[in-house]
Amino acid sequence: MFAVPRGTSDILPDAVPFWETLESKARKICKSYGYREIRTPVYEDINLFKRSLGQTSDVVNKQLLEISPIASPSKSLLESPVQESNYALRPEGTASVVRSYIENNLDGKESLSKLFYLGPMFRGERPQKGRLRQFHQIGVEAIGPNSTSPFLDAELIALAMHLLKELGVKGSRLKINSLGSKEDKAAISTWLRGELGRHKSELCEDCQSRFERNIFRVLDCKKETCRNIVNQVVKNLPLSTESQIYFDQVRTALTNAGVVFEVAPHLVRGLDYYTNTVFEISAEGLGSQDAVGAGGRYNGLVHELGGNEKIDYGAIGFALGIERILLARGQESGVLPGPDVFVIAMKEEYHPQAFLLLQQLRLAGISADMSFVASSMKSLMGKANKANARFALILGEDEIKNQTVALKDMKASSQETVAVKDIVYVLQARVARS
Ligand code: HAM
């Protein structure tokens, strides 16, 4: 017997309505802020991710799920055998959106591209509560020439908080920080080497390697010894005056918009592309994987991926994890919506008339279902109830003889006889009212 792959899960029909509601609310809110949906492939050239997320990031080093061609070219997973480049399932959406932005010359078509996406992401992580190998994100990106504005940072962060509130996540906490510009990051890296260098031998093994590869990551180590050292020596990241002013403006804009936040000087994020503003949102009830969403500015990425060198691009975005949103807000209860009508044929020989009726209703926009297994009236009524149908249409001996149907209102428990020729119109009116 086959099982669902580790770290993935089936979203069963009973859960799908909650996903649908969540997705449609998310789409509506994103659109209300002027963002438009973009859909990119679930796999891309592996080098796109390596170049964007950074060779030192965990996602690139340990978690990329590579798609390799099957040995025989004729049986290749892909249409043509992969030659010079390989592919990987997308671990996140930002790299793909920037690739698409450049490839489709969106910068020539609009001054600011405000984009959002919903869909599955893939990371070869060790699965645990809230950490999956296939998970889903709601992501938002704003990219454009000369579009670095503290108000755009504030807009994105406010949108993330608005989404979480509307999607039912309670007790979310927003932490923000600034890593400074690309030039600041280089200077801060040197400064950190000096400050943390004196304690290098006391750092954990991972941090000793991070010290060499990407010293910023030492700041968010969860181990107590590393935390103590970091708390002692790094009070704030030394930003240039320009970056400090920008960060102050973002904070003021957030405060004015009523967004509650705390400044977290050690928040650095795990992907390399970030500059200036970074943020992370945690929620209660998630255990150790408590980040429900995160994001930040990534002004350098468009150039890094081949964007026009003459243009000064600004870019910022975030992504929320849908499974973590569902975990944080707890199990939803409630009755799942059923069909408008459940057709009941009291004898198997009435199935042709019942099926005809069923299709007429569906084509008229009325959702309808029936049981194709002959059974007793009691059992069929039980099925209509279980399906949570609003109305039952009963075809018995008298009805077939008189070209009528018995229309039962399942809520009111009332029943009436309607001519077959009128039933579609009668139900259209009733369904529209209920
Ligand atoms: P990220 O922090 O890697 O950022 O992921 C964003 C969110 O996706 C996390 O806060 C979490 O809710 C969810 N998530 C990540 N990994 C997993 C996993 N293995 N299982 C379940 N949920 C997970 C990004 O992906 C960036 N692209 C965000 C961004 C957009 N930055 C700028 N633009």
PDB file of C-alpha atoms and ligand atoms in Angstrom, residues 92-94 117 123 125 130-132 135 137 140-141 269 271 273-274 291-296 298 317-321 324, ligand 1:
ATOM      1  CA  GLU A  92       9.487  29.879  -1.846  1.00  0.00           C
ATOM      2  CA  GLY A  93       7.934  32.311  -4.304  1.00  0.00           C
ATOM      3  CA  THR A  94      10.070  35.458  -4.319  1.00  0.00           C
ATOM      4  CA  TYR A 117       0.443  34.419  -5.166  1.00  0.00           C
ATOM      5  CA  ARG A 123      11.470  22.141   1.206  1.00  0.00           C
ATOM      6  CA  GLU A 125      13.096  19.688   5.868  1.00  0.00           C
ATOM      7  CA  GLY A 130       4.133  23.118  11.540  1.00  0.00           C
ATOM      8  CA  ARG A 131       7.149  22.114   9.438  1.00  0.00           C
ATOM      9  CA  LEU A 132       6.280  20.317   6.239  1.00  0.00           C
ATOM     10  CA  PHE A 135       3.331  23.557   2.482  1.00  0.00           C
ATOM     11  CA  GLN A 137       2.041  30.180   1.179  1.00  0.00           C
ATOM     12  CA  VAL A 140       2.964  39.313  -1.668  1.00  0.00           C
ATOM     13  CA  GLU A 141       5.695  41.202  -3.558  1.00  0.00           C
ATOM     14  CA  ARG A 269      16.103  36.067   8.566  1.00  0.00           C
ATOM     15  CA  LEU A 271      17.487  34.003   3.240  1.00  0.00           C
ATOM     16  CA  TYR A 273      18.506  38.478  -0.340  1.00  0.00           C
ATOM     17  CA  TYR A 274      17.247  40.816   2.393  1.00  0.00           C
ATOM     18  CA  ALA A 291       6.636  32.010  12.615  1.00  0.00           C
ATOM     19  CA  VAL A 292       3.353  32.341  10.795  1.00  0.00           C
ATOM     20  CA  GLY A 293       4.813  34.763   8.272  1.00  0.00           C
ATOM     21  CA  ALA A 294       7.913  36.720   7.392  1.00  0.00           C
ATOM     22  CA  GLY A 295       9.391  39.030   4.830  1.00  0.00           C
ATOM     23  CA  GLY A 296      11.472  42.047   4.089  1.00  0.00           C
ATOM     24  CA  TYR A 298      15.286  42.825  -1.155  1.00  0.00           C
ATOM     25  CA  GLY A 317       7.516  41.257   0.118  1.00  0.00           C
ATOM     26  CA  PHE A 318       6.375  38.667   2.605  1.00  0.00           C
ATOM     27  CA  ALA A 319       4.845  35.225   2.772  1.00  0.00           C
ATOM     28  CA  LEU A 320       2.422  33.667   5.248  1.00  0.00           C
ATOM     29  CA  GLY A 321       2.301  29.912   5.824  1.00  0.00           C
ATOM     30  CA  ARG A 324       0.539  27.500  10.242  1.00  0.00           C
TER      31      ARG A 324
HETATM   32  P1  HAM B   1      10.119  32.164   4.894  1.00  0.00           P
HETATM   33  O1  HAM B   1      10.344  32.798   6.228  1.00  0.00           O
HETATM   34  O2  HAM B   1      11.103  31.135   4.488  1.00  0.00           O
HETATM   35  O3  HAM B   1      10.088  33.338   3.847  1.00  0.00           O
HETATM   36  O4  HAM B   1       8.674  31.523   4.834  1.00  0.00           O
HETATM   37  C1  HAM B   1       7.511  32.307   5.088  1.00  0.00           C
HETATM   38  C2  HAM B   1       6.516  31.497   5.888  1.00  0.00           C
HETATM   39  O5  HAM B   1       6.237  30.252   5.226  1.00  0.00           O
HETATM   40  C3  HAM B   1       7.003  31.065   7.270  1.00  0.00           C
HETATM   41  O6  HAM B   1       6.840  32.105   8.207  1.00  0.00           O
HETATM   42  C4  HAM B   1       6.087  29.893   7.558  1.00  0.00           C
HETATM   43  O7  HAM B   1       4.826  30.324   8.012  1.00  0.00           O
HETATM   44  C5  HAM B   1       5.932  29.252   6.192  1.00  0.00           C
HETATM   45  N1  HAM B   1       6.865  28.123   6.063  1.00  0.00           N
HETATM   46  C6  HAM B   1       8.163  28.156   5.700  1.00  0.00           C
HETATM   47  N2  HAM B   1       8.700  26.921   5.699  1.00  0.00           N
HETATM   48  C7  HAM B   1       7.716  26.077   6.078  1.00  0.00           C
HETATM   49  C8  HAM B   1       7.629  24.649   6.249  1.00  0.00           C
HETATM   50  N3  HAM B   1       8.652  23.858   6.021  1.00  0.00           N
HETATM   51  N4  HAM B   1       6.442  24.130   6.655  1.00  0.00           N
HETATM   52  C9  HAM B   1       5.364  24.930   6.875  1.00  0.00           C
HETATM   53  N5  HAM B   1       5.395  26.265   6.704  1.00  0.00           N
HETATM   54  C10 HAM B   1       6.537  26.839   6.316  1.00  0.00           C
HETATM   55  C11 HAM B   1       9.891  33.173   2.508  1.00  0.00           C
HETATM   56  O8  HAM B   1       9.498  32.154   1.989  1.00  0.00           O
HETATM   57  C12 HAM B   1      10.099  34.433   1.716  1.00  0.00           C
HETATM   58  N6  HAM B   1       9.898  34.134   0.291  1.00  0.00           N
HETATM   59  C13 HAM B   1       9.156  35.522   2.173  1.00  0.00           C
HETATM   60  C14 HAM B   1       9.313  36.760   1.372  1.00  0.00           C
HETATM   61  C15 HAM B   1       8.542  37.152   0.351  1.00  0.00           C
HETATM   62  N7  HAM B   1      10.260  37.655   1.539  1.00  0.00           N
HETATM   63  C16 HAM B   1      10.124  38.592   0.630  1.00  0.00           C
HETATM   64  N8  HAM B   1       9.102  38.308  -0.113  1.00  0.00           N
END
